[in-house]
Tab-separated table of C-alpha atoms and ligand atoms in Angstrom:
chain	number	residue	atom	x	y	z
A	18	MET	CA	10.295	-14.974	24.755
A	19	ASP	CA	13.060	-13.701	22.515
A	20	GLU	CA	12.444	-12.874	18.837
A	21	GLU	CA	13.332	-16.343	17.590
A	22	GLN	CA	11.150	-18.146	20.121
A	23	LEU	CA	8.336	-15.691	19.445
A	24	ILE	CA	8.319	-16.266	15.698
A	25	GLN	CA	8.720	-20.033	16.116
A	26	ALA	CA	5.712	-20.090	18.438
A	27	ILE	CA	3.676	-18.029	15.947
A	28	GLN	CA	4.657	-20.472	13.196
A	29	THR	CA	2.907	-23.199	15.205
A	30	GLY	CA	-0.181	-20.980	15.529
A	31	ASP	CA	0.427	-20.003	19.183
A	32	GLU	CA	-2.032	-17.176	19.851
A	33	ARG	CA	-0.365	-16.033	23.069
A	34	ALA	CA	2.905	-15.529	21.215
A	35	PHE	CA	1.069	-13.609	18.506
A	36	LYS	CA	-0.545	-11.362	21.115
A	37	GLU	CA	2.870	-10.699	22.605
A	38	LEU	CA	4.253	-9.783	19.191
A	39	VAL	CA	1.313	-7.458	18.458
A	40	GLU	CA	1.748	-5.704	21.790
A	41	LYS	CA	5.473	-5.343	21.208
A	42	TYR	CA	5.242	-3.995	17.645
A	43	GLN	CA	1.868	-2.207	17.691
A	44	LEU	CA	3.292	1.310	17.995
A	45	LEU	CA	6.023	0.654	15.451
A	46	VAL	CA	3.521	-0.592	12.866
A	47	VAL	CA	0.752	1.957	13.499
A	48	ASN	CA	3.169	4.907	13.537
A	49	THR	CA	4.851	3.779	10.326
A	50	CYS	CA	1.482	3.396	8.587
A	51	LYS	CA	0.450	6.807	9.901
A	52	SER	CA	3.605	8.389	8.480
A	53	PHE	CA	2.407	7.313	5.027
A	54	VAL	CA	-1.347	7.940	5.239
A	55	HIS	CA	-1.479	10.727	7.858
A	56	ASN	CA	-4.693	9.629	9.550
A	57	MET	CA	-5.413	7.196	12.364
A	58	HIS	CA	-8.372	5.435	10.771
A	59	ASP	CA	-6.475	4.192	7.713
A	60	ALA	CA	-3.291	3.646	9.729
A	61	GLU	CA	-5.111	1.240	12.054
A	62	ASP	CA	-6.737	-0.546	9.144
A	63	ILE	CA	-3.429	-1.068	7.324
A	64	SER	CA	-1.625	-2.012	10.544
A	65	GLN	CA	-4.168	-4.785	11.168
A	66	ASP	CA	-3.502	-6.145	7.683
A	67	VAL	CA	0.221	-6.040	8.486
A	68	PHE	CA	-0.258	-8.213	11.591
A	69	ILE	CA	-2.536	-10.611	9.717
A	70	GLU	CA	0.203	-10.986	7.103
A	71	VAL	CA	2.825	-11.483	9.844
A	72	PHE	CA	0.657	-14.231	11.369
A	73	ASN	CA	-0.041	-15.933	8.038
A	74	SER	CA	3.507	-15.761	6.689
A	75	ALA	CA	5.477	-16.313	9.903
A	76	HIS	CA	6.793	-19.513	8.282
A	77	LYS	CA	8.471	-17.360	5.603
A	78	PHE	CA	10.580	-15.511	8.168
A	79	ARG	CA	14.027	-17.100	7.937
A	80	GLY	CA	15.773	-14.997	10.574
A	81	GLU	CA	18.163	-13.517	7.989
A	82	SER	CA	17.191	-10.033	9.147
A	83	LYS	CA	15.922	-8.695	12.456
A	84	LEU	CA	12.241	-9.364	13.142
A	85	SER	CA	11.593	-5.603	13.303
A	86	THR	CA	13.237	-5.155	9.862
A	87	TRP	CA	10.921	-7.794	8.395
A	88	ILE	CA	7.883	-6.190	10.035
A	89	TYR	CA	8.930	-2.724	8.792
A	90	ARG	CA	9.227	-4.139	5.276
A	91	ILE	CA	5.705	-5.598	5.364
A	92	THR	CA	4.377	-2.352	6.857
A	93	VAL	CA	5.958	-0.154	4.174
A	94	ASN	CA	4.652	-2.429	1.405
A	95	LYS	CA	1.115	-2.525	2.807
A	96	SER	CA	1.085	1.270	3.235
A	97	LEU	CA	2.319	1.890	-0.307
A	98	ASN	CA	-0.217	-0.578	-1.714
A	99	PHE	CA	-2.970	1.194	0.186
A	100	ILE	CA	-1.870	4.555	-1.244
A	101	ARG	CA	-1.691	3.127	-4.787
A	102	ASP	CA	-5.168	1.598	-4.505
A	103	HIS	CA	-6.526	4.802	-3.031
A	104	LYS	CA	-4.972	6.904	-5.791
A	105	LYS	CA	-6.482	4.607	-8.420
A	106	GLN	CA	-9.894	4.912	-6.768
A	107	SER	CA	-9.591	8.697	-6.546
A	108	LEU	CA	-8.456	8.880	-10.138
A	109	PHE	CA	-11.452	6.848	-11.348
A	110	GLN	CA	-13.683	9.018	-9.179
A	111	SER	CA	-12.154	12.154	-10.688
A	112	ILE	CA	-12.540	10.823	-14.230
A	113	GLY	CA	-16.154	9.970	-13.375
A	114	ASN	CA	-16.689	13.442	-11.978
A	115	THR	CA	-15.181	15.022	-15.090
A	116	LEU	CA	-17.254	12.864	-17.428
A	117	PHE	CA	-20.485	13.360	-15.533
A	118	GLY	CA	-19.942	17.029	-14.881
A	119	THR	CA	-19.597	17.269	-11.108
A	120	SER	CA	-17.055	19.836	-10.033
A	121	GLN	CA	-14.951	17.996	-7.502
A	122	SER	CA	-11.240	18.617	-7.189
A	123	LEU	CA	-9.005	16.726	-9.589
A	124	ASP	CA	-6.101	16.780	-7.150
A	125	VAL	CA	-5.739	13.079	-6.360
A	126	ARG	CA	-3.147	13.606	-3.669
A	127	LEU	CA	-5.309	16.152	-1.895
A	128	ASN	CA	-8.348	13.886	-2.153
A	129	SER	CA	-6.393	11.149	-0.449
A	130	TYR	CA	-6.601	12.755	2.973
A	131	ALA	CA	-6.819	16.527	3.169
A	132	ASP	CA	-10.464	16.645	2.101
A	133	ARG	CA	-11.577	14.254	4.796
A	134	PRO	CA	-13.487	15.618	7.768
A	135	ASP	CA	-11.299	13.728	10.261
A	136	PHE	CA	-8.234	15.332	8.755
A	137	GLN	CA	-9.744	18.812	8.793
A	138	ALA	CA	-10.786	18.431	12.401
A	139	GLU	CA	-7.369	17.299	13.526
A	140	ASN	CA	-5.127	19.356	11.355
A	141	ASN	CA	-4.573	22.783	9.962
A	142	GLU	CA	-3.436	24.005	6.584
A	143	ARG	CA	0.223	23.985	7.620
A	144	LYS	CA	0.109	20.295	8.400
A	145	ALA	CA	-1.675	19.603	5.113
A	146	ASN	CA	1.090	21.464	3.264
A	147	LEU	CA	3.762	19.525	5.106
A	148	TYR	CA	2.129	16.176	4.329
A	149	GLN	CA	1.610	17.128	0.709
A	150	ALA	CA	5.287	18.024	0.454
A	151	ILE	CA	6.247	14.641	1.942
A	152	ASP	CA	3.767	12.770	-0.255
A	153	ALA	CA	5.136	14.519	-3.346
A	154	LEU	CA	8.576	12.963	-2.771
A	155	PRO	CA	9.521	10.117	-5.125
A	156	GLU	CA	8.611	6.781	-3.515
A	157	ARG	CA	12.056	5.629	-2.376
A	158	GLN	CA	12.938	9.066	-1.016
A	159	ARG	CA	9.636	9.079	0.872
A	160	ILE	CA	10.231	5.637	2.398
A	161	ALA	CA	13.715	6.617	3.571
A	162	PHE	CA	12.517	9.993	4.868
A	163	ASN	CA	9.511	8.562	6.760
A	164	LEU	CA	11.537	5.795	8.372
A	165	ASN	CA	14.196	8.278	9.436
A	166	LYS	CA	12.041	11.197	10.571
A	167	PHE	CA	8.913	9.489	11.904
A	168	GLU	CA	10.516	6.263	13.125
A	169	ASP	CA	13.993	7.556	14.002
A	170	LEU	CA	15.654	4.668	12.156
A	171	SER	CA	19.351	5.021	11.407
A	172	TYR	CA	20.567	4.961	7.801
A	173	ARG	CA	21.910	1.435	8.463
A	174	GLU	CA	18.473	0.238	9.648
A	175	ILE	CA	16.748	1.921	6.685
A	176	ALA	CA	19.246	0.240	4.353
A	177	ASP	CA	18.270	-3.144	5.837
A	178	VAL	CA	14.532	-2.477	5.461
A	179	MET	CA	14.885	-1.199	1.895
A	180	GLN	CA	17.565	-3.746	0.988
A	181	LEU	CA	19.923	-1.012	-0.220
A	182	SER	CA	23.434	0.098	0.652
A	183	VAL	CA	23.923	2.748	3.334
A	184	SER	CA	25.351	5.139	0.744
A	185	SER	CA	22.190	4.749	-1.384
A	186	VAL	CA	20.103	5.650	1.663
A	187	GLU	CA	22.331	8.671	2.335
A	188	SER	CA	21.802	9.800	-1.228
A	189	LEU	CA	18.013	9.243	-1.009
A	190	MET	CA	17.850	11.210	2.231
A	191	HIS	CA	19.911	14.073	0.835
A	192	ARG	CA	17.631	14.396	-2.191
A	193	ALA	CA	14.510	13.985	-0.045
A	194	LYS	CA	15.559	16.861	2.195
A	195	LEU	CA	16.382	19.124	-0.765
A	196	ASN	CA	13.044	18.342	-2.431
A	197	LEU	CA	11.115	18.814	0.784
A	198	GLN	CA	12.840	22.121	1.486
A	199	LYS	CA	11.962	23.311	-2.027
A	200	SER	CA	8.258	22.417	-1.609
A	201	LEU	CA	8.054	23.900	1.867
A	202	TYR	CA	9.739	27.095	0.688
A	203	ALA	CA	7.139	27.401	-2.091
A	204	CYS	CA	4.347	27.037	0.513
A	205	TYR	CA	6.053	29.542	2.773
A	206	LYS	CA	6.324	32.081	-0.093
A	207	ASN	CA	2.655	31.571	-0.976
A	208	GLU	CA	1.579	32.239	2.576
A	209	ASN	CA	3.614	35.444	2.870
B	14	MET	CA	27.586	32.473	-0.016
B	15	LYS	CA	24.603	34.211	-1.528
B	16	HIS	CA	21.173	34.397	0.106
B	17	GLN	CA	19.715	31.650	-2.130
B	18	GLN	CA	22.642	29.289	-1.567
B	19	ILE	CA	22.203	29.735	2.175
B	20	ARG	CA	18.462	29.213	1.988
B	21	ASP	CA	19.052	25.900	0.181
B	22	LYS	CA	21.248	24.661	3.019
B	23	LEU	CA	18.957	25.553	5.911
B	24	ILE	CA	17.468	22.048	6.173
B	25	PHE	CA	21.003	20.683	6.712
B	26	PHE	CA	21.961	23.602	8.954
B	27	ARG	CA	19.115	22.805	11.374
B	28	GLU	CA	20.401	19.229	11.624
B	29	GLN	CA	23.925	20.491	12.294
B	30	SER	CA	25.260	18.363	9.476
B	31	LEU	CA	27.240	21.090	7.670
B	32	PRO	CA	30.985	21.719	7.904
B	33	GLU	CA	32.029	24.210	10.566
B	34	ASN	CA	32.920	27.049	8.171
B	35	GLU	CA	29.547	26.822	6.372
B	36	THR	CA	27.706	26.718	9.690
B	37	ARG	CA	29.453	29.919	10.796
B	38	ILE	CA	28.671	31.744	7.521
B	39	ILE	CA	24.995	30.753	7.796
B	40	GLN	CA	24.815	31.826	11.445
B	41	GLU	CA	26.164	35.264	10.448
B	42	HIS	CA	23.720	35.502	7.515
B	43	LEU	CA	20.764	34.643	9.730
B	44	VAL	CA	21.444	37.605	11.992
B	45	HIS	CA	20.533	40.100	9.299
B	46	CYS	CA	18.394	38.070	6.793
B	47	LYS	CA	14.810	38.036	7.985
B	48	GLU	CA	13.568	35.762	5.216
B	49	CYS	CA	16.099	32.999	5.895
B	50	SER	CA	15.550	33.344	9.606
B	51	LEU	CA	11.758	33.004	9.278
B	52	PHE	CA	12.084	30.081	6.888
B	53	LEU	CA	14.395	28.317	9.334
B	54	ASP	CA	11.781	28.795	12.099
B	55	ARG	CA	9.208	27.370	9.722
B	56	LEU	CA	11.335	24.301	9.007
B	57	ASN	CA	11.905	23.740	12.717
B	58	GLU	CA	8.168	23.946	13.379
B	59	ASP	CA	7.395	21.489	10.581
B	60	PHE	CA	9.924	18.978	11.862
B	61	ALA	CA	8.523	19.376	15.362
B	62	THR	CA	5.080	18.593	13.899
B	63	ILE	CA	6.450	15.311	12.554
B	64	GLN	CA	7.687	14.361	16.010
B	65	SER	CA	4.405	15.377	17.665
B	66	GLU	CA	2.411	13.148	15.310
B	67	LYS	CA	3.850	9.978	16.800
B	68	LEU	CA	1.710	7.858	19.081
B	69	VAL	CA	3.591	7.147	22.269
B	70	SER	CA	1.276	4.805	24.136
B	71	ALA	CA	-0.219	1.576	22.877
B	72	ASP	CA	-3.991	1.166	22.598
B	73	PRO	CA	-5.083	-1.564	25.077
B	74	PHE	CA	-8.023	-2.583	22.848
B	75	TYR	CA	-5.973	-2.850	19.680
B	76	TYR	CA	-5.478	-6.608	19.918
B	77	THR	CA	-9.217	-7.206	20.497
B	78	ARG	CA	-10.055	-5.273	17.328
B	79	LEU	CA	-7.334	-7.108	15.414
B	80	LYS	CA	-8.694	-10.507	16.540
B	81	ALA	CA	-12.191	-9.483	15.479
B	82	LYS	CA	-10.876	-8.598	12.017
B	83	MET	CA	-8.979	-11.889	11.793
B	84	GLU	CA	-12.095	-13.854	12.725
B	85	GLN	CA	-14.050	-11.910	10.129
B	86	HIS	CA	-11.373	-12.806	7.543
B	87	GLU	CA	-11.523	-16.474	8.594
B	88	GLN	CA	-15.313	-16.522	8.240
B	89	LEU	CA	-15.036	-14.925	4.814
B	90	GLY	CA	-12.417	-17.536	3.960
B	91	VAL	CA	-14.733	-20.324	5.092
B	92	THR	CA	-17.648	-18.835	3.162
B	93	SER	CA	-15.606	-18.516	0.000
B	94	ARG	CA	-14.251	-22.046	0.541
B	95	SER	CA	-17.781	-23.452	0.850
B	96	TRP	CA	-18.789	-21.487	-2.239
B	97	ALA	CA	-15.819	-22.989	-4.056
B	98	GLN	CA	-16.978	-26.447	-2.949
B	99	VAL	CA	-20.492	-25.761	-4.254
B	100	VAL	CA	-19.068	-24.627	-7.607
B	101	VAL	CA	-16.766	-27.683	-7.895
B	102	PHE	CA	-19.602	-30.085	-7.052
B	103	SER	CA	-21.946	-28.357	-9.512
B	104	VAL	CA	-19.357	-28.609	-12.300
B	105	LEU	CA	-18.767	-32.293	-11.498
B	106	LEU	CA	-22.499	-32.909	-11.460
B	107	ILE	CA	-22.952	-31.190	-14.831
B	108	PHE	CA	-20.072	-33.241	-16.264
B	109	ALA	CA	-21.581	-36.430	-14.856
B	110	ILE	CA	-25.041	-35.686	-16.254
B	111	SER	CA	-23.789	-34.610	-19.683
B	112	GLY	CA	-21.424	-37.590	-19.715
B	113	GLY	CA	-24.375	-39.829	-19.002
B	114	ILE	CA	-26.444	-38.241	-21.763
B	115	MET	CA	-23.554	-38.559	-24.261
B	116	LEU	CA	-22.994	-42.189	-23.389
B	117	GLY	CA	-26.714	-42.861	-23.622
B	118	LYS	CA	-26.870	-41.148	-27.026
B	119	ASN	CA	-23.851	-43.031	-28.339
B	120	PHE	CA	-25.269	-46.370	-27.341
B	121	SER	CA	-28.692	-45.600	-28.762
B	122	THR	CA	-27.196	-44.414	-32.102
B	123	LEU	CA	-25.080	-47.524	-32.318
B	124	ASP	CA	-28.120	-49.708	-31.851
B	125	TYR	CA	-30.072	-47.679	-34.365
B	126	GLN	CA	-27.252	-47.761	-36.868
B	127	ASN	CA	-26.870	-51.482	-36.479
B	128	GLU	CA	-30.497	-52.049	-37.247
B	129	THR	CA	-31.185	-49.452	-39.941
B	130	VAL	CA	-27.879	-48.613	-41.456
B	131	THR	CA	-28.766	-49.936	-44.913
B	132	SER	CA	-32.239	-48.405	-45.113
B	133	GLU	CA	-30.998	-45.043	-43.932
B	134	LEU	CA	-28.337	-44.968	-46.588
B	135	LEU	CA	-30.766	-45.980	-49.257
B	136	LEU	CA	-33.472	-43.536	-48.188
B	137	PHE	CA	-31.331	-40.414	-48.093
B	138	ASP	CA	-28.814	-41.336	-50.677
B	139	GLY	CA	-30.392	-39.187	-53.340
B	140	VAL	CA	-30.568	-36.101	-51.140
B	141	LYS	CA	-26.924	-36.514	-50.158
B	142	GLN	CA	-25.920	-36.615	-53.829
B	143	GLU	CA	-27.630	-33.365	-54.818
B	144	PRO	CA	-28.560	-30.290	-52.840
B	145	ILE	CA	-32.170	-30.001	-51.674
B	146	GLU	CA	-32.720	-26.801	-53.749
B	147	GLN	CA	-31.817	-28.652	-56.910
B	148	PHE	CA	-34.061	-31.541	-55.953
B	149	LEU	CA	-36.981	-29.162	-55.435
B	150	LEU	CA	-36.284	-27.358	-58.692
B	151	THR	CA	-36.264	-30.528	-60.701
B	152	GLU	CA	-39.522	-31.522	-59.004
B	153	GLU	CA	-41.173	-28.365	-60.366
C	12	ZN	ZN1	18.839	34.955	3.412
């Protein structure tokens, strides 16, 4: 089935077509989620929500963009929503900890993944620094950077996903790289 | 170019996206600047980490887990739908009962008024004219 047939079949509730779509886009979706949350557990959870949304809103896909562009867009939105919700939760937890006197870290970003046992088991401090540097990028710079570096999307493809011009993406990428270099240099100086 | 200016261009240098003359100046600087050279290695390692993080083979059980989650969602949807039905029916029932009571009350008052409207007015006319406190005071 080509993309159009696939989405048309899903619109009629065809499960076989949906399975085919999931198998085709599984790596794309999971890897994109992982580039935002940096751990497999959350990446799988978000990716499942992405496919559920694809299934439920297949009728909204008008074919104005490529199917992969539409799926990338849903994936980025779901990942960012997850991060926002998680930050809110961590913030409330931190406020609670401050009010009730427990001495947990107030660093929301760090709480989001680096404190987790699964992260510590899989990663070292260098990786944590790298991810923190990426996570510290302003949102649009981070989206462009992740899609380019983790997903190898071209600036044209990123522009389609983000609904921006190619020159805007170029500018976002340039600033993202400068900011990332600055953060990584600070880590490098601290280590030496 | 100074050391700091070069250091700020290393991320672009490693991607080979700088003009030829700048690339050559940086290459020459790297030969004798240990700090820039080590930082460039560091950047290369970090970017290699990004590439190594990518999953390259699909999980064969992924779809099974996804279906399980979808069924769970559907069940939750059904449960919340049946809860919504219960709530709607309860509200309708309450409206029906209270409507019935109101109607009943209205009819009974009408009957009562029809029969006793004159006596009621006569009986309580005095109280309506003056407050009860005053009435009690004058009694004393
Ligand atoms: Zn130098």
